[in-house]
């Protein structure tokens, strides 16, 4: 994280301690001001040979008077010194500052060139560890990449033959570059790239449509625990509800790499129901990241929560710009 420190005035440094000392200083100064007349009279008496000053000063009264005012001045000076020491006027304040993303600091030519270079390194990588170096939050995503590859039996890209397309888009203010890359065996790989600091990065989870279970296993096992899944959603109205003023909406869920489908519904009256109605247009398939599960005794799955309106975790990408 890049941190900037600014010097700012701090009127409340040390808080109550400072106010207590300032009050002490004020009372001492007031006492000195109140006794100015006595000090002046004593000084004039010292200068007047007829005043009998020598007699007074040689007695207890004179000694006490000198000690009193000397002590007051000494205490006032000490108090002031403590206040100055404990009351710094400058303090370091930590202010996290958002760093510029690669897209914000590069030309279109530089962006296109960077995309090609990142995709080439990813496609030609020999190991999962090497591919993770080109991935958003790669160090933390690496175990998930290995688990996914083992679970799904995913073949890794075999080099790079060509990049057939670069499609630029933006979601929630985040620029996204979509790429279709063909490896040496003719397999087409769809990759999503997002801007990091100083380079572009592949958003691996959206590129492989990562879910916490394989889609086929989810359909078969019907888990009652919520699972994060990246799916396509198509909304529809049940024929039995066609005549109602505001018929409830259902959603046909499918997966990018699996032909299996299921019907799901949100909890009625929930915020998720409202969000889905807004985000999933009529007669259009919409990619979503959702928490979904099955309920015992119910025929349809339940969409518990809308996690992201697309497959890219835009919040995670934005956090990278503050680190």
Short mmCIF file of C-alpha atoms in Angstrom, two decimals:
data_model
loop_
_atom_site.label_atom_id
_atom_site.label_comp_id
_atom_site.label_asym_id
_atom_site.label_seq_id
_atom_site.Cartn_x
_atom_site.Cartn_y
_atom_site.Cartn_z
CA UNK A 1 0.00 0.00 0.00
CA UNK A 2 1.24 3.43 -0.88
CA UNK A 3 0.72 5.75 2.03
CA UNK A 4 0.93 9.50 2.01
CA UNK A 5 1.47 11.47 5.17
CA UNK A 6 0.27 15.02 5.58
CA UNK A 7 1.23 17.46 8.35
CA UNK A 8 -1.88 18.93 9.90
CA UNK A 9 -2.64 21.19 12.81
CA UNK A 10 -3.83 19.23 15.83
CA UNK A 11 -5.57 21.49 18.34
CA UNK A 12 -6.57 18.60 20.58
CA UNK A 13 -3.24 16.80 20.93
CA UNK A 14 -3.06 15.02 24.30
CA UNK A 15 -6.68 16.15 24.84
CA UNK A 16 -7.57 16.51 28.54
CA UNK A 17 -3.90 16.55 29.60
CA UNK A 18 -3.20 19.60 27.47
CA UNK A 19 -6.31 21.44 28.65
CA UNK A 20 -5.40 20.73 32.29
CA UNK A 21 -1.90 22.12 31.81
CA UNK A 22 -3.18 25.16 29.95
CA UNK A 23 -5.58 25.84 32.81
CA UNK A 24 -2.69 25.59 35.28
CA UNK A 25 -0.63 27.96 33.17
CA UNK A 26 -3.53 30.43 33.01
CA UNK A 27 -4.05 30.43 36.77
CA UNK A 28 -0.34 31.01 37.39
CA UNK A 29 -0.21 33.88 34.94
CA UNK A 30 -3.35 35.39 36.53
CA UNK A 31 -1.73 35.24 39.93
CA UNK A 32 1.34 37.04 38.64
CA UNK A 33 -0.84 39.71 37.01
CA UNK A 34 -2.91 40.17 40.17
CA UNK A 35 0.25 40.74 42.23
CA UNK A 36 1.84 43.25 39.88
CA UNK A 37 1.07 46.12 42.28
CA UNK A 38 2.75 44.38 45.20
CA UNK A 39 5.80 43.66 43.06
CA UNK A 40 5.97 47.28 41.95
CA UNK A 41 5.67 48.54 45.54
CA UNK A 42 8.42 46.19 46.66
CA UNK A 43 10.65 47.38 43.81
CA UNK A 44 10.03 51.07 44.67
CA UNK A 45 10.74 50.38 48.33
CA UNK A 46 14.03 48.80 47.34
CA UNK A 47 15.01 51.95 45.47
CA UNK A 48 13.85 54.32 48.30
CA UNK A 49 16.58 54.70 50.99
CA UNK A 50 13.95 55.92 53.45
CA UNK A 51 11.69 52.87 53.07
CA UNK A 52 13.42 50.64 55.56
CA UNK A 53 13.74 47.86 52.96
CA UNK A 54 16.82 46.43 54.55
CA UNK A 55 14.93 45.92 57.77
CA UNK A 56 11.97 44.27 56.05
CA UNK A 57 14.01 42.01 53.86
CA UNK A 58 16.07 40.84 56.78
CA UNK A 59 12.92 39.59 58.49
CA UNK A 60 10.58 36.60 57.82
CA UNK A 61 8.06 38.67 55.86
CA UNK A 62 10.61 39.81 53.33
CA UNK A 63 12.06 36.33 52.85
CA UNK A 64 8.59 34.76 52.40
CA UNK A 65 7.58 37.39 49.87
CA UNK A 66 10.67 36.80 47.76
CA UNK A 67 10.28 33.00 47.96
CA UNK A 68 6.57 33.18 47.05
CA UNK A 69 7.00 35.15 43.85
CA UNK A 70 10.14 33.28 42.90
CA UNK A 71 8.27 29.97 43.26
CA UNK A 72 5.33 31.23 41.20
CA UNK A 73 7.60 32.27 38.35
CA UNK A 74 9.47 28.95 38.47
CA UNK A 75 6.27 26.87 38.42
CA UNK A 76 4.88 28.93 35.55
CA UNK A 77 8.02 28.33 33.49
CA UNK A 78 7.97 24.60 34.25
CA UNK A 79 4.28 24.33 33.33
CA UNK A 80 4.88 26.13 30.06
CA UNK A 81 7.76 23.81 29.23
CA UNK A 82 5.59 20.74 29.85
CA UNK A 83 2.81 22.14 27.66
CA UNK A 84 5.18 22.80 24.78
CA UNK A 85 6.63 19.29 25.08
CA UNK A 86 3.29 17.47 25.27
CA UNK A 87 1.45 19.57 22.70
CA UNK A 88 2.94 18.93 19.25
CA UNK A 89 1.45 21.15 16.58
CA UNK A 90 2.16 18.65 13.84
CA UNK A 91 0.99 15.06 13.58
CA UNK A 92 1.38 12.38 10.92
CA UNK A 93 -2.01 11.37 9.59
CA UNK A 94 -2.21 8.20 7.49
CA UNK A 95 -4.29 8.79 4.37
CA UNK A 96 -4.71 5.84 1.99
CA UNK A 97 -4.67 7.10 -1.59
CA UNK A 98 -6.06 5.27 -4.58
CA UNK A 99 -3.37 4.47 -7.12
CA UNK A 100 -3.91 4.98 -10.82
CA UNK A 101 -4.78 1.82 -12.69
CA UNK A 102 -2.82 0.81 -15.77
CA UNK A 103 -5.63 1.92 -18.07
CA UNK A 104 -5.75 5.37 -16.47
CA UNK A 105 -2.03 5.91 -17.02
CA UNK A 106 -1.48 4.34 -20.46
CA UNK A 107 -2.38 5.08 -24.07
CA UNK A 108 -4.68 2.83 -26.12
CA UNK A 109 -1.67 1.43 -27.98
CA UNK A 110 0.07 0.63 -24.70
CA UNK A 111 -3.06 -1.04 -23.33
CA UNK A 112 -3.50 -3.24 -26.41
CA UNK A 113 0.17 -4.24 -26.34
CA UNK A 114 0.02 -5.02 -22.61
CA UNK A 115 -3.10 -7.17 -23.07
CA UNK A 116 -1.38 -9.22 -25.76
CA UNK A 117 1.74 -9.72 -23.65
CA UNK A 118 -0.19 -10.80 -20.54
CA UNK A 119 -2.34 -13.23 -22.52
CA UNK A 120 0.74 -14.68 -24.23
CA UNK A 121 2.50 -15.27 -20.90
CA UNK A 122 -0.64 -16.85 -19.44
CA UNK A 123 -1.24 -19.13 -22.44
CA UNK A 124 2.39 -20.24 -22.69
CA UNK A 125 2.88 -20.83 -18.95
CA UNK A 126 4.03 -24.37 -18.14
CA UNK A 127 2.65 -24.53 -14.59
CA UNK A 128 -0.28 -23.22 -12.58
CA UNK A 129 2.15 -21.17 -10.52
CA UNK A 130 3.35 -19.39 -13.66
CA UNK A 131 -0.20 -18.68 -14.77
CA UNK A 132 -1.05 -17.31 -11.32
CA UNK A 133 1.58 -14.60 -11.83
CA UNK A 134 -0.69 -13.06 -14.49
CA UNK A 135 -3.86 -13.36 -12.39
CA UNK A 136 -5.62 -10.87 -10.12
CA UNK A 137 -4.56 -11.62 -6.52
CA UNK A 138 -2.66 -14.60 -7.90
CA UNK A 139 -0.91 -15.62 -4.65
CA UNK A 140 -4.26 -16.09 -2.89
CA UNK A 141 -6.06 -17.50 -5.93
CA UNK A 142 -3.41 -20.16 -6.64
CA UNK A 143 -4.87 -22.86 -4.30
CA UNK A 144 -8.29 -22.30 -5.86
CA UNK A 145 -6.82 -22.63 -9.33
CA UNK A 146 -5.21 -25.96 -8.45
CA UNK A 147 -8.40 -27.28 -6.78
CA UNK A 148 -10.48 -26.27 -9.80
CA UNK A 149 -8.14 -27.86 -12.30
CA UNK A 150 -8.08 -31.12 -10.33
CA UNK A 151 -11.83 -31.13 -9.74
CA UNK A 152 -12.89 -30.28 -13.30
CA UNK A 153 -10.05 -32.04 -15.09
CA UNK A 154 -9.37 -28.82 -16.92
CA UNK A 155 -6.74 -28.95 -19.61
CA UNK A 156 -4.27 -26.10 -19.57
CA UNK A 157 -3.70 -23.83 -22.60
CA UNK A 158 -1.22 -25.21 -25.09
CA UNK A 159 0.69 -22.14 -26.17
CA UNK A 160 -0.76 -19.29 -28.19
CA UNK A 161 -1.64 -19.30 -31.88
CA UNK A 162 -3.63 -16.07 -32.10
CA UNK A 163 -5.76 -13.49 -30.34
CA UNK A 164 -8.90 -13.08 -32.39
CA UNK A 165 -10.66 -10.27 -30.55
CA UNK A 166 -10.36 -7.60 -27.87
CA UNK A 167 -13.64 -6.22 -26.58
CA UNK A 168 -13.62 -3.27 -24.21
CA UNK A 169 -16.42 -2.72 -21.72
CA UNK A 170 -16.99 -1.28 -18.26
CA UNK A 171 -19.00 -2.38 -15.24
CA UNK A 172 -19.43 -0.35 -12.04
CA UNK A 173 -16.81 2.01 -13.42
CA UNK A 174 -14.27 -0.81 -13.87
CA UNK A 175 -12.80 -1.19 -17.39
CA UNK A 176 -12.78 -4.80 -18.61
CA UNK A 177 -11.08 -6.17 -21.70
CA UNK A 178 -12.48 -9.40 -23.09
CA UNK A 179 -10.12 -11.54 -25.17
CA UNK A 180 -10.56 -14.69 -27.23
CA UNK A 181 -7.27 -16.52 -27.59
CA UNK A 182 -6.66 -19.70 -29.57
CA UNK A 183 -3.94 -22.11 -28.47
CA UNK A 184 -1.76 -24.30 -30.69
CA UNK A 185 -4.29 -27.15 -30.55
CA UNK A 186 -7.14 -24.95 -31.78
CA UNK A 187 -8.89 -24.59 -28.42
CA UNK A 188 -10.44 -21.17 -27.88
CA UNK A 189 -10.01 -19.57 -24.46
CA UNK A 190 -12.12 -16.61 -23.35
CA UNK A 191 -10.28 -14.40 -20.88
CA UNK A 192 -11.30 -11.29 -18.93
CA UNK A 193 -8.58 -8.75 -18.18
CA UNK A 194 -8.82 -5.91 -15.67
CA UNK A 195 -6.39 -3.09 -14.85
CA UNK A 196 -4.01 -3.42 -11.95
CA UNK A 197 -1.24 -1.00 -10.98
CA UNK A 198 1.45 -0.93 -13.64
CA UNK A 199 0.03 -3.84 -15.67
CA UNK A 200 -3.10 -5.64 -16.82
CA UNK A 201 -4.23 -8.78 -15.01
CA UNK A 202 -6.41 -11.75 -15.92
CA UNK A 203 -9.47 -12.22 -13.77
CA UNK A 204 -9.19 -15.98 -13.55
CA UNK A 205 -12.49 -16.74 -11.78
CA UNK A 206 -14.64 -15.01 -14.38
CA UNK A 207 -12.53 -16.44 -17.20
CA UNK A 208 -13.24 -20.05 -16.13
CA UNK A 209 -16.73 -19.34 -14.69
CA UNK A 210 -15.54 -20.57 -11.30
CA UNK A 211 -18.09 -21.98 -8.85
CA UNK A 212 -17.66 -23.66 -5.47
CA UNK A 213 -19.05 -26.86 -7.01
CA UNK A 214 -19.07 -28.18 -10.51
CA UNK A 215 -22.41 -27.40 -12.13
CA UNK A 216 -23.18 -31.04 -12.84
CA UNK A 217 -22.50 -31.97 -9.19
CA UNK A 218 -24.68 -29.09 -7.99
CA UNK A 219 -27.62 -30.30 -10.11
CA UNK A 220 -27.17 -33.88 -8.97
CA UNK A 221 -26.53 -33.42 -5.25
CA UNK A 222 -28.94 -30.50 -4.66
CA UNK A 223 -26.97 -29.12 -1.66
CA UNK A 224 -28.88 -27.25 1.03
CA UNK A 225 -25.78 -25.22 1.92
CA UNK A 226 -25.35 -22.05 -0.12
CA UNK A 227 -22.81 -22.25 -2.92
CA UNK A 228 -21.25 -19.40 -4.85
CA UNK A 229 -21.82 -20.01 -8.53
CA UNK A 230 -21.24 -18.10 -11.76
CA UNK A 231 -24.23 -18.75 -13.95
CA UNK A 232 -26.41 -17.40 -16.74
CA UNK A 233 -29.91 -16.33 -15.70
CA UNK A 234 -32.97 -16.05 -17.94
CA UNK A 235 -36.14 -14.79 -16.29
CA UNK A 236 -39.64 -16.03 -17.11
CA UNK A 237 -43.20 -16.08 -15.77
CA UNK A 238 -44.91 -19.33 -14.86
CA UNK A 239 -47.87 -20.00 -17.15
CA UNK A 240 -50.18 -20.38 -14.14
CA UNK A 241 -49.38 -16.78 -13.10
CA UNK A 242 -49.81 -15.16 -16.51
CA UNK A 243 -53.05 -13.38 -15.63
CA UNK A 244 -51.81 -11.77 -12.39
CA UNK A 245 -51.09 -8.05 -12.18
CA UNK A 246 -47.52 -8.52 -10.90
CA UNK A 247 -46.72 -12.19 -11.41
CA UNK A 248 -43.72 -13.60 -9.54
CA UNK A 249 -40.60 -14.01 -11.64
CA UNK A 250 -38.64 -17.25 -11.95
CA UNK A 251 -35.17 -17.76 -13.39
CA UNK A 252 -33.76 -20.48 -15.58
CA UNK A 253 -30.13 -20.97 -14.55
CA UNK A 254 -27.48 -22.48 -16.80
CA UNK A 255 -23.72 -22.77 -16.93
CA UNK A 256 -21.25 -21.67 -19.54
CA UNK A 257 -19.66 -25.10 -20.01
CA UNK A 258 -22.57 -27.41 -19.09
CA UNK A 259 -25.87 -28.07 -20.84
CA UNK A 260 -27.77 -28.75 -17.59
CA UNK A 261 -30.37 -26.22 -16.44
CA UNK A 262 -32.52 -25.63 -13.36
CA UNK A 263 -35.32 -23.33 -12.27
CA UNK A 264 -34.70 -21.03 -9.32
CA UNK A 265 -36.56 -18.29 -7.49
CA UNK A 266 -35.48 -15.64 -4.97
CA UNK A 267 -37.02 -15.36 -1.52
CA UNK A 268 -40.26 -13.48 -2.14
CA UNK A 269 -40.24 -9.92 -0.83
CA UNK A 270 -36.46 -9.92 -0.44
CA UNK A 271 -33.93 -7.40 -1.68
CA UNK A 272 -32.53 -10.12 -3.93
CA UNK A 273 -35.89 -10.41 -5.69
CA UNK A 274 -35.85 -6.68 -6.45
CA UNK A 275 -32.22 -6.73 -7.60
CA UNK A 276 -32.80 -9.62 -9.99
CA UNK A 277 -35.86 -7.96 -11.48
CA UNK A 278 -33.78 -4.87 -12.26
CA UNK A 279 -30.61 -6.59 -13.46
CA UNK A 280 -32.03 -9.42 -15.55
CA UNK A 281 -33.91 -7.94 -18.52
CA UNK A 282 -36.83 -9.59 -20.27
CA UNK A 283 -35.83 -12.33 -22.74
CA UNK A 284 -32.10 -11.79 -22.26
CA UNK A 285 -29.52 -14.09 -20.70
CA UNK A 286 -27.55 -12.31 -17.98
CA UNK A 287 -24.28 -13.53 -16.41
CA UNK A 288 -24.49 -13.33 -12.59
CA UNK A 289 -22.50 -14.39 -9.55
CA UNK A 290 -24.97 -15.69 -6.98
CA UNK A 291 -25.33 -17.68 -3.78
CA UNK A 292 -27.76 -20.47 -4.51
CA UNK A 293 -29.03 -23.61 -2.72
CA UNK A 294 -31.86 -26.11 -2.57
CA UNK A 295 -34.52 -26.35 0.10
CA UNK A 296 -35.81 -29.72 1.19
CA UNK A 297 -39.25 -30.44 -0.17
CA UNK A 298 -39.21 -27.63 -2.71
CA UNK A 299 -38.87 -28.31 -6.42
CA UNK A 300 -36.94 -25.17 -7.29
CA UNK A 301 -33.58 -23.88 -6.15
CA UNK A 302 -33.41 -20.64 -4.18
CA UNK A 303 -31.26 -17.67 -5.18
CA UNK A 304 -30.18 -16.51 -1.73
CA UNK A 305 -28.06 -13.51 -2.69
CA UNK A 306 -26.83 -11.61 -5.72
CA UNK A 307 -23.06 -11.37 -5.10
CA UNK A 308 -21.97 -9.55 -8.28
CA UNK A 309 -24.01 -8.34 -11.26
CA UNK A 310 -21.40 -9.95 -13.54
CA UNK A 311 -18.77 -12.67 -13.11
CA UNK A 312 -15.87 -10.29 -12.34
CA UNK A 313 -15.36 -9.49 -8.66
CA UNK A 314 -15.18 -5.72 -9.16
CA UNK A 315 -14.79 -5.06 -5.43
CA UNK A 316 -11.63 -7.17 -5.24
CA UNK A 317 -10.11 -5.46 -8.26
CA UNK A 318 -10.82 -2.04 -6.76
CA UNK A 319 -9.17 -3.07 -3.48
CA UNK A 320 -5.96 -3.78 -5.36
CA UNK A 321 -5.72 -0.11 -6.27
CA UNK A 322 -5.53 0.79 -2.56
CA UNK A 323 -2.72 -1.63 -1.69
#
